[in-house]
Amino acid sequence: MQMATFFGEVLSVYSRAVEEDEEDDHENEEDQQIRSEIDEKRKVHVEWCSEVKNELATSAENALHCSDLVVAVGPNAAGFLSAYILSSVSWSPVGSMSIWNERNPGSGAMLQSESSCVFYRQKDSPSVLICQCTCYIAEDQLLQWAESVFACIEKRGLNVTVLSDCSLAEFKTTESMSSTTPFLRALKTSLYRSQISCPLLEQPNIVTGLAAAVLSYCQVHQIPAVLYQCYSDLITPDSVTMETYKPAFLNLSRLIKLDANPNVDVLQKLIRISDAQSNMYT
């Protein structure tokens, strides 16, 4: 670049703006590369056991035949399944979600890792699939989760049941809730025809997180689904809160055996772990 002076001389000068633009472009390229690497790391993947992988490979539609999918979101919902259903030897882990984000640095690759997202299936009745999810899933990963899971499941004839924890503080009502907690509320897709075991969620209350993502996916793809959300004043595993989910399994009793009493060992372990994590002095 050349510039004329007051005296008519022509001097060669360098444009600082051009240099800064080049530096900005270089920085942008580095930022884009870092962002791309983070986006790749944040992608959600399903890791299946070898048996399920073989079934997917031999299936005509590369999808598992599944009559019912049960998704439990949160410590009490997942704890209910552990204490009342999964403690039976007839259930075994068959897969897990690989989830990485700012609050979940683990890969989730282990099938039975705590604070993760694990899939279970009955050995004698493989058409029922249960998912326990207690790890944090970021907002940008919710749709990925739903798409990754449902891509592996045949949607024809599928019914979905979602159990979800929610703080009582988020429930909006003009009535006193002191003597009625914990309690269930339900939401369903337009194609869900079975009887609902509790009142529908009143307006203006809303559902968020993974439970909302699963229900929204089912609504868009015309999959019958129902969500049972438990409102409780306790955010840690609690035996009374877990038991509140029992009515949600009335329609699944022919497929899933619900123990009349919870497995005491499993229940004590869940509550003991919760107490240890919530005590700031231990």
mmCIF file of C-alpha atoms in Angstrom:
data_model
loop_
_atom_site.group_PDB
_atom_site.id
_atom_site.type_symbol
_atom_site.label_atom_id
_atom_site.label_comp_id
_atom_site.label_asym_id
_atom_site.label_seq_id
_atom_site.Cartn_x
_atom_site.Cartn_y
_atom_site.Cartn_z
ATOM 1 C CA MET A 1 0.000 0.000 0.000
ATOM 2 C CA GLN A 2 1.250 3.544 -0.852
ATOM 3 C CA MET A 3 0.353 6.865 0.736
ATOM 4 C CA ALA A 4 0.992 10.463 -0.434
ATOM 5 C CA THR A 5 2.443 12.918 2.120
ATOM 6 C CA PHE A 6 1.656 16.633 2.457
ATOM 7 C CA PHE A 7 4.815 17.435 0.438
ATOM 8 C CA GLY A 8 3.904 15.147 -2.458
ATOM 9 C CA GLU A 9 6.200 12.261 -1.535
ATOM 10 C CA VAL A 10 4.938 8.737 -1.978
ATOM 11 C CA LEU A 11 5.793 6.400 0.872
ATOM 12 C CA SER A 12 5.275 2.682 1.189
ATOM 13 C CA VAL A 13 3.386 1.834 4.355
ATOM 14 C CA TYR A 14 1.846 -1.278 5.851
ATOM 15 C CA SER A 15 -1.800 -1.455 6.726
ATOM 16 C CA ARG A 16 -2.254 -2.329 10.383
ATOM 17 C CA ALA A 17 -5.881 -3.182 9.600
ATOM 18 C CA VAL A 18 -4.804 -5.866 7.120
ATOM 19 C CA GLU A 19 -2.403 -7.380 9.645
ATOM 20 C CA GLU A 20 -5.121 -7.405 12.302
ATOM 21 C CA ASP A 21 -7.583 -8.962 9.856
ATOM 22 C CA GLU A 22 -5.076 -11.701 9.061
ATOM 23 C CA GLU A 23 -4.542 -12.332 12.780
ATOM 24 C CA ASP A 24 -8.304 -12.407 13.352
ATOM 25 C CA ASP A 25 -8.746 -14.886 10.505
ATOM 26 C CA HIS A 26 -5.996 -17.060 11.976
ATOM 27 C CA GLU A 27 -7.605 -16.908 15.407
ATOM 28 C CA ASN A 28 -11.002 -17.695 13.914
ATOM 29 C CA GLU A 29 -9.590 -20.786 12.225
ATOM 30 C CA GLU A 30 -8.157 -21.942 15.541
ATOM 31 C CA ASP A 31 -11.430 -21.208 17.315
ATOM 32 C CA GLN A 32 -13.352 -23.118 14.665
ATOM 33 C CA GLN A 33 -11.052 -26.106 15.015
ATOM 34 C CA ILE A 34 -11.409 -26.105 18.806
ATOM 35 C CA ARG A 35 -15.172 -25.726 18.514
ATOM 36 C CA SER A 36 -15.306 -28.566 16.006
ATOM 37 C CA GLU A 37 -13.332 -30.839 18.323
ATOM 38 C CA ILE A 38 -15.604 -29.996 21.250
ATOM 39 C CA ASP A 39 -18.733 -30.573 19.145
ATOM 40 C CA GLU A 40 -17.371 -33.970 18.099
ATOM 41 C CA LYS A 41 -16.618 -34.878 21.707
ATOM 42 C CA ARG A 42 -20.121 -33.803 22.792
ATOM 43 C CA LYS A 43 -21.825 -36.126 20.339
ATOM 44 C CA VAL A 44 -23.997 -38.771 22.006
ATOM 45 C CA HIS A 45 -23.432 -42.411 21.109
ATOM 46 C CA VAL A 46 -25.075 -45.693 22.083
ATOM 47 C CA GLU A 47 -22.688 -48.484 23.022
ATOM 48 C CA TRP A 48 -24.389 -51.902 22.739
ATOM 49 C CA CYS A 49 -23.142 -55.259 23.944
ATOM 50 C CA SER A 50 -22.016 -57.822 21.358
ATOM 51 C CA GLU A 51 -25.340 -59.695 21.471
ATOM 52 C CA VAL A 52 -27.354 -56.603 20.588
ATOM 53 C CA LYS A 53 -24.826 -55.590 17.927
ATOM 54 C CA ASN A 54 -25.349 -58.968 16.263
ATOM 55 C CA GLU A 55 -29.119 -58.505 16.375
ATOM 56 C CA LEU A 56 -28.839 -55.078 14.793
ATOM 57 C CA ALA A 57 -26.528 -56.407 12.080
ATOM 58 C CA THR A 58 -28.883 -59.245 11.147
ATOM 59 C CA SER A 59 -32.087 -57.207 11.375
ATOM 60 C CA ALA A 60 -33.670 -56.198 8.086
ATOM 61 C CA GLU A 61 -34.147 -52.622 9.318
ATOM 62 C CA ASN A 62 -31.025 -52.466 11.514
ATOM 63 C CA ALA A 63 -33.336 -51.961 14.492
ATOM 64 C CA LEU A 64 -34.326 -53.939 17.576
ATOM 65 C CA HIS A 65 -37.864 -55.255 17.880
ATOM 66 C CA CYS A 66 -39.178 -53.650 21.044
ATOM 67 C CA SER A 67 -42.739 -53.610 22.375
ATOM 68 C CA ASP A 68 -42.018 -51.275 25.292
ATOM 69 C CA LEU A 69 -39.288 -48.805 26.202
ATOM 70 C CA VAL A 70 -39.148 -47.508 29.776
ATOM 71 C CA VAL A 71 -36.919 -44.482 30.433
ATOM 72 C CA ALA A 72 -36.184 -43.389 34.007
ATOM 73 C CA VAL A 73 -34.688 -39.916 34.423
ATOM 74 C CA GLY A 74 -33.316 -38.858 37.798
ATOM 75 C CA PRO A 75 -32.150 -40.579 41.003
ATOM 76 C CA ASN A 76 -35.584 -41.527 42.382
ATOM 77 C CA ALA A 77 -36.978 -42.744 39.062
ATOM 78 C CA ALA A 78 -33.834 -44.791 38.408
ATOM 79 C CA GLY A 79 -33.751 -45.929 42.033
ATOM 80 C CA PHE A 80 -37.327 -47.191 41.771
ATOM 81 C CA LEU A 81 -36.371 -49.415 38.846
ATOM 82 C CA SER A 82 -33.286 -50.692 40.696
ATOM 83 C CA ALA A 83 -35.174 -51.548 43.888
ATOM 84 C CA TYR A 84 -38.452 -52.861 42.449
ATOM 85 C CA ILE A 85 -37.559 -54.357 39.055
ATOM 86 C CA LEU A 86 -33.912 -54.629 38.040
ATOM 87 C CA SER A 87 -32.792 -56.405 41.222
ATOM 88 C CA SER A 88 -34.175 -59.589 39.670
ATOM 89 C CA VAL A 89 -31.654 -61.889 37.975
ATOM 90 C CA SER A 90 -33.813 -61.912 34.849
ATOM 91 C CA TRP A 91 -32.509 -58.473 33.854
ATOM 92 C CA SER A 92 -29.067 -57.772 32.440
ATOM 93 C CA PRO A 93 -27.296 -54.650 31.088
ATOM 94 C CA VAL A 94 -27.104 -54.577 27.291
ATOM 95 C CA GLY A 95 -25.910 -51.075 26.491
ATOM 96 C CA SER A 96 -25.037 -47.591 27.660
ATOM 97 C CA MET A 97 -24.821 -44.021 26.412
ATOM 98 C CA SER A 98 -21.503 -42.298 25.834
ATOM 99 C CA ILE A 99 -22.093 -38.763 27.094
ATOM 100 C CA TRP A 100 -19.497 -36.047 27.673
ATOM 101 C CA ASN A 101 -20.257 -32.499 28.789
ATOM 102 C CA GLU A 102 -19.250 -29.881 31.332
ATOM 103 C CA ARG A 103 -20.925 -31.752 34.214
ATOM 104 C CA ASN A 104 -20.334 -35.303 33.028
ATOM 105 C CA PRO A 105 -16.646 -35.752 32.131
ATOM 106 C CA GLY A 106 -16.871 -39.551 32.071
ATOM 107 C CA SER A 107 -17.239 -41.414 28.788
ATOM 108 C CA GLY A 108 -20.093 -43.605 30.015
ATOM 109 C CA ALA A 109 -18.680 -46.556 28.138
ATOM 110 C CA MET A 110 -18.947 -48.960 31.076
ATOM 111 C CA LEU A 111 -22.221 -50.854 31.111
ATOM 112 C CA GLN A 112 -22.696 -50.650 34.866
ATOM 113 C CA SER A 113 -21.045 -47.374 35.834
ATOM 114 C CA GLU A 114 -22.739 -45.230 38.456
ATOM 115 C CA SER A 115 -24.205 -41.855 37.501
ATOM 116 C CA SER A 116 -24.562 -42.877 33.879
ATOM 117 C CA CYS A 117 -27.136 -43.984 31.341
ATOM 118 C CA VAL A 118 -27.576 -47.757 31.100
ATOM 119 C CA PHE A 119 -29.953 -50.005 29.132
ATOM 120 C CA TYR A 120 -31.323 -53.299 30.515
ATOM 121 C CA ARG A 121 -33.273 -56.125 28.919
ATOM 122 C CA GLN A 122 -35.083 -59.187 30.212
ATOM 123 C CA LYS A 123 -33.299 -62.408 29.346
ATOM 124 C CA ASP A 124 -36.555 -64.306 28.747
ATOM 125 C CA SER A 125 -38.527 -61.425 27.224
ATOM 126 C CA PRO A 126 -36.146 -59.237 25.193
ATOM 127 C CA SER A 127 -38.947 -57.109 23.737
ATOM 128 C CA VAL A 128 -38.904 -54.857 26.823
ATOM 129 C CA LEU A 129 -36.053 -52.363 27.131
ATOM 130 C CA ILE A 130 -35.379 -50.273 30.243
ATOM 131 C CA CYS A 131 -33.092 -47.252 30.427
ATOM 132 C CA GLN A 132 -31.810 -45.708 33.642
ATOM 133 C CA CYS A 133 -30.400 -42.214 33.241
ATOM 134 C CA THR A 134 -28.931 -40.385 36.226
ATOM 135 C CA CYS A 135 -26.204 -38.389 34.484
ATOM 136 C CA TYR A 136 -26.529 -34.788 33.346
ATOM 137 C CA ILE A 137 -27.415 -34.304 29.677
ATOM 138 C CA ALA A 138 -26.848 -30.820 28.285
ATOM 139 C CA GLU A 139 -29.513 -29.008 26.299
ATOM 140 C CA ASP A 140 -27.679 -29.443 22.995
ATOM 141 C CA GLN A 141 -27.449 -33.211 23.625
ATOM 142 C CA LEU A 142 -31.124 -33.933 24.363
ATOM 143 C CA LEU A 143 -32.259 -34.335 20.753
ATOM 144 C CA GLN A 144 -29.096 -36.312 19.988
ATOM 145 C CA TRP A 145 -29.989 -38.705 22.798
ATOM 146 C CA ALA A 146 -33.485 -39.294 21.479
ATOM 147 C CA GLU A 147 -32.356 -39.705 17.872
ATOM 148 C CA SER A 148 -29.501 -42.072 18.806
ATOM 149 C CA VAL A 149 -31.724 -44.344 20.908
ATOM 150 C CA PHE A 150 -34.777 -44.467 18.662
ATOM 151 C CA ALA A 151 -32.598 -45.050 15.603
ATOM 152 C CA CYS A 152 -31.807 -48.470 17.104
ATOM 153 C CA ILE A 153 -35.425 -49.401 17.913
ATOM 154 C CA GLU A 154 -38.189 -50.458 15.557
ATOM 155 C CA LYS A 155 -40.952 -47.882 15.964
ATOM 156 C CA ARG A 156 -43.864 -50.013 14.777
ATOM 157 C CA GLY A 157 -45.774 -51.371 17.755
ATOM 158 C CA LEU A 158 -43.576 -49.484 20.209
ATOM 159 C CA ASN A 159 -44.931 -47.945 23.422
ATOM 160 C CA VAL A 160 -42.847 -45.609 25.580
ATOM 161 C CA THR A 161 -43.134 -44.888 29.307
ATOM 162 C CA VAL A 162 -41.020 -42.144 30.889
ATOM 163 C CA LEU A 163 -40.463 -41.693 34.627
ATOM 164 C CA SER A 164 -38.998 -38.378 35.701
ATOM 165 C CA ASP A 165 -37.978 -36.625 38.927
ATOM 166 C CA CYS A 166 -38.873 -32.997 39.528
ATOM 167 C CA SER A 167 -38.501 -30.619 42.443
ATOM 168 C CA LEU A 168 -41.722 -29.605 44.181
ATOM 169 C CA ALA A 169 -40.532 -25.997 43.952
ATOM 170 C CA GLU A 170 -41.120 -26.130 40.177
ATOM 171 C CA PHE A 171 -44.789 -27.105 40.518
ATOM 172 C CA LYS A 172 -47.127 -24.140 40.044
ATOM 173 C CA THR A 173 -50.435 -24.259 41.917
ATOM 174 C CA THR A 174 -52.640 -22.066 44.072
ATOM 175 C CA GLU A 175 -53.383 -24.922 46.481
ATOM 176 C CA SER A 176 -51.371 -26.023 49.489
ATOM 177 C CA MET A 177 -49.157 -29.057 48.766
ATOM 178 C CA SER A 178 -47.977 -29.719 52.336
ATOM 179 C CA SER A 179 -49.952 -32.941 52.815
ATOM 180 C CA THR A 180 -49.864 -34.395 49.304
ATOM 181 C CA THR A 181 -46.177 -34.772 48.449
ATOM 182 C CA PRO A 182 -44.722 -36.640 46.716
ATOM 183 C CA PHE A 183 -47.236 -36.999 43.883
ATOM 184 C CA LEU A 184 -47.443 -37.947 40.194
ATOM 185 C CA ARG A 185 -48.612 -35.971 37.193
ATOM 186 C CA ALA A 186 -48.809 -37.259 33.621
ATOM 187 C CA LEU A 187 -48.376 -36.035 30.053
ATOM 188 C CA LYS A 188 -49.068 -38.138 26.973
ATOM 189 C CA THR A 189 -48.745 -38.046 23.220
ATOM 190 C CA SER A 190 -51.841 -37.827 21.048
ATOM 191 C CA LEU A 191 -51.635 -41.532 20.086
ATOM 192 C CA TYR A 192 -51.404 -42.863 23.644
ATOM 193 C CA ARG A 193 -54.677 -44.683 24.347
ATOM 194 C CA SER A 194 -54.056 -46.648 27.552
ATOM 195 C CA GLN A 195 -55.431 -45.567 30.891
ATOM 196 C CA ILE A 196 -53.370 -43.009 32.817
ATOM 197 C CA SER A 197 -52.684 -43.774 36.466
ATOM 198 C CA CYS A 198 -52.695 -40.190 37.798
ATOM 199 C CA PRO A 199 -54.042 -36.700 36.942
ATOM 200 C CA LEU A 200 -52.714 -34.883 33.904
ATOM 201 C CA LEU A 201 -50.189 -32.109 34.495
ATOM 202 C CA GLU A 202 -52.012 -28.852 35.091
ATOM 203 C CA GLN A 203 -51.240 -25.659 33.201
ATOM 204 C CA PRO A 204 -49.053 -23.582 33.280
ATOM 205 C CA ASN A 205 -46.621 -26.319 34.414
ATOM 206 C CA ILE A 206 -44.111 -27.532 31.850
ATOM 207 C CA VAL A 207 -41.701 -30.451 31.458
ATOM 208 C CA THR A 208 -38.040 -29.948 30.611
ATOM 209 C CA GLY A 209 -34.855 -31.937 30.078
ATOM 210 C CA LEU A 210 -34.572 -35.474 28.751
ATOM 211 C CA ALA A 211 -38.149 -36.382 29.679
ATOM 212 C CA ALA A 212 -39.465 -33.555 27.503
ATOM 213 C CA ALA A 213 -37.100 -34.473 24.658
ATOM 214 C CA VAL A 214 -38.271 -38.106 24.621
ATOM 215 C CA LEU A 215 -41.951 -37.161 24.774
ATOM 216 C CA SER A 216 -41.538 -34.553 22.024
ATOM 217 C CA TYR A 217 -39.716 -37.055 19.798
ATOM 218 C CA CYS A 218 -42.531 -39.575 20.288
ATOM 219 C CA GLN A 219 -45.179 -36.967 19.473
ATOM 220 C CA VAL A 220 -43.430 -35.941 16.243
ATOM 221 C CA HIS A 221 -42.831 -39.557 15.142
ATOM 222 C CA GLN A 222 -46.297 -40.764 16.189
ATOM 223 C CA ILE A 223 -45.156 -43.140 18.932
ATOM 224 C CA PRO A 224 -47.618 -43.737 21.810
ATOM 225 C CA ALA A 225 -45.898 -42.438 24.930
ATOM 226 C CA VAL A 226 -46.732 -41.317 28.447
ATOM 227 C CA LEU A 227 -44.640 -39.376 30.956
ATOM 228 C CA TYR A 228 -45.094 -39.769 34.709
ATOM 229 C CA GLN A 229 -43.386 -36.936 36.559
ATOM 230 C CA CYS A 230 -42.952 -37.217 40.317
ATOM 231 C CA TYR A 231 -42.883 -33.972 42.272
ATOM 232 C CA SER A 232 -41.052 -34.272 45.572
ATOM 233 C CA ASP A 233 -39.433 -31.979 48.124
ATOM 234 C CA LEU A 234 -36.421 -34.335 48.187
ATOM 235 C CA ILE A 235 -33.909 -34.336 45.324
ATOM 236 C CA THR A 236 -31.915 -37.304 46.690
ATOM 237 C CA PRO A 237 -32.984 -40.989 46.593
ATOM 238 C CA ASP A 238 -35.839 -41.541 49.034
ATOM 239 C CA SER A 239 -37.902 -44.708 49.583
ATOM 240 C CA VAL A 240 -41.238 -42.852 49.846
ATOM 241 C CA THR A 241 -40.598 -40.914 46.630
ATOM 242 C CA MET A 242 -39.552 -44.070 44.770
ATOM 243 C CA GLU A 243 -42.722 -45.885 45.793
ATOM 244 C CA THR A 244 -44.799 -43.091 44.238
ATOM 245 C CA TYR A 245 -43.949 -44.495 40.789
ATOM 246 C CA LYS A 246 -45.791 -47.792 41.408
ATOM 247 C CA PRO A 247 -49.074 -46.767 39.686
ATOM 248 C CA ALA A 248 -47.153 -45.976 36.502
ATOM 249 C CA PHE A 249 -46.617 -49.723 35.953
ATOM 250 C CA LEU A 250 -50.244 -50.828 36.047
ATOM 251 C CA ASN A 251 -50.363 -50.966 32.244
ATOM 252 C CA LEU A 252 -47.005 -52.801 32.095
ATOM 253 C CA SER A 253 -47.799 -55.515 34.646
ATOM 254 C CA ARG A 254 -48.185 -58.164 31.937
ATOM 255 C CA LEU A 255 -44.665 -57.431 30.676
ATOM 256 C CA ILE A 256 -42.705 -56.286 33.714
ATOM 257 C CA LYS A 257 -42.884 -57.983 37.081
ATOM 258 C CA LEU A 258 -43.022 -55.401 39.845
ATOM 259 C CA ASP A 259 -41.903 -56.696 43.223
ATOM 260 C CA ALA A 260 -44.429 -56.006 45.975
ATOM 261 C CA ASN A 261 -41.619 -54.916 48.274
ATOM 262 C CA PRO A 262 -38.364 -53.248 47.248
ATOM 263 C CA ASN A 263 -35.027 -55.014 47.441
ATOM 264 C CA VAL A 264 -33.818 -53.864 50.849
ATOM 265 C CA ASP A 265 -30.116 -54.208 50.034
ATOM 266 C CA VAL A 266 -30.445 -52.145 46.864
ATOM 267 C CA LEU A 267 -32.573 -49.544 48.618
ATOM 268 C CA GLN A 268 -30.151 -49.171 51.506
ATOM 269 C CA LYS A 269 -27.229 -48.841 49.112
ATOM 270 C CA LEU A 270 -28.960 -46.077 47.139
ATOM 271 C CA ILE A 271 -29.869 -44.110 50.237
ATOM 272 C CA ARG A 272 -26.459 -44.641 51.860
ATOM 273 C CA ILE A 273 -24.628 -43.348 48.762
ATOM 274 C CA SER A 274 -26.966 -40.356 48.651
ATOM 275 C CA ASP A 275 -26.341 -39.541 52.334
ATOM 276 C CA ALA A 276 -22.583 -39.699 51.842
ATOM 277 C CA GLN A 277 -22.679 -37.373 48.839
ATOM 278 C CA SER A 278 -24.973 -34.844 50.516
ATOM 279 C CA ASN A 279 -22.929 -34.516 53.715
ATOM 280 C CA MET A 280 -20.420 -31.684 53.301
ATOM 281 C CA TYR A 281 -18.447 -32.837 56.361
ATOM 282 C CA THR A 282 -17.663 -36.357 55.136
#
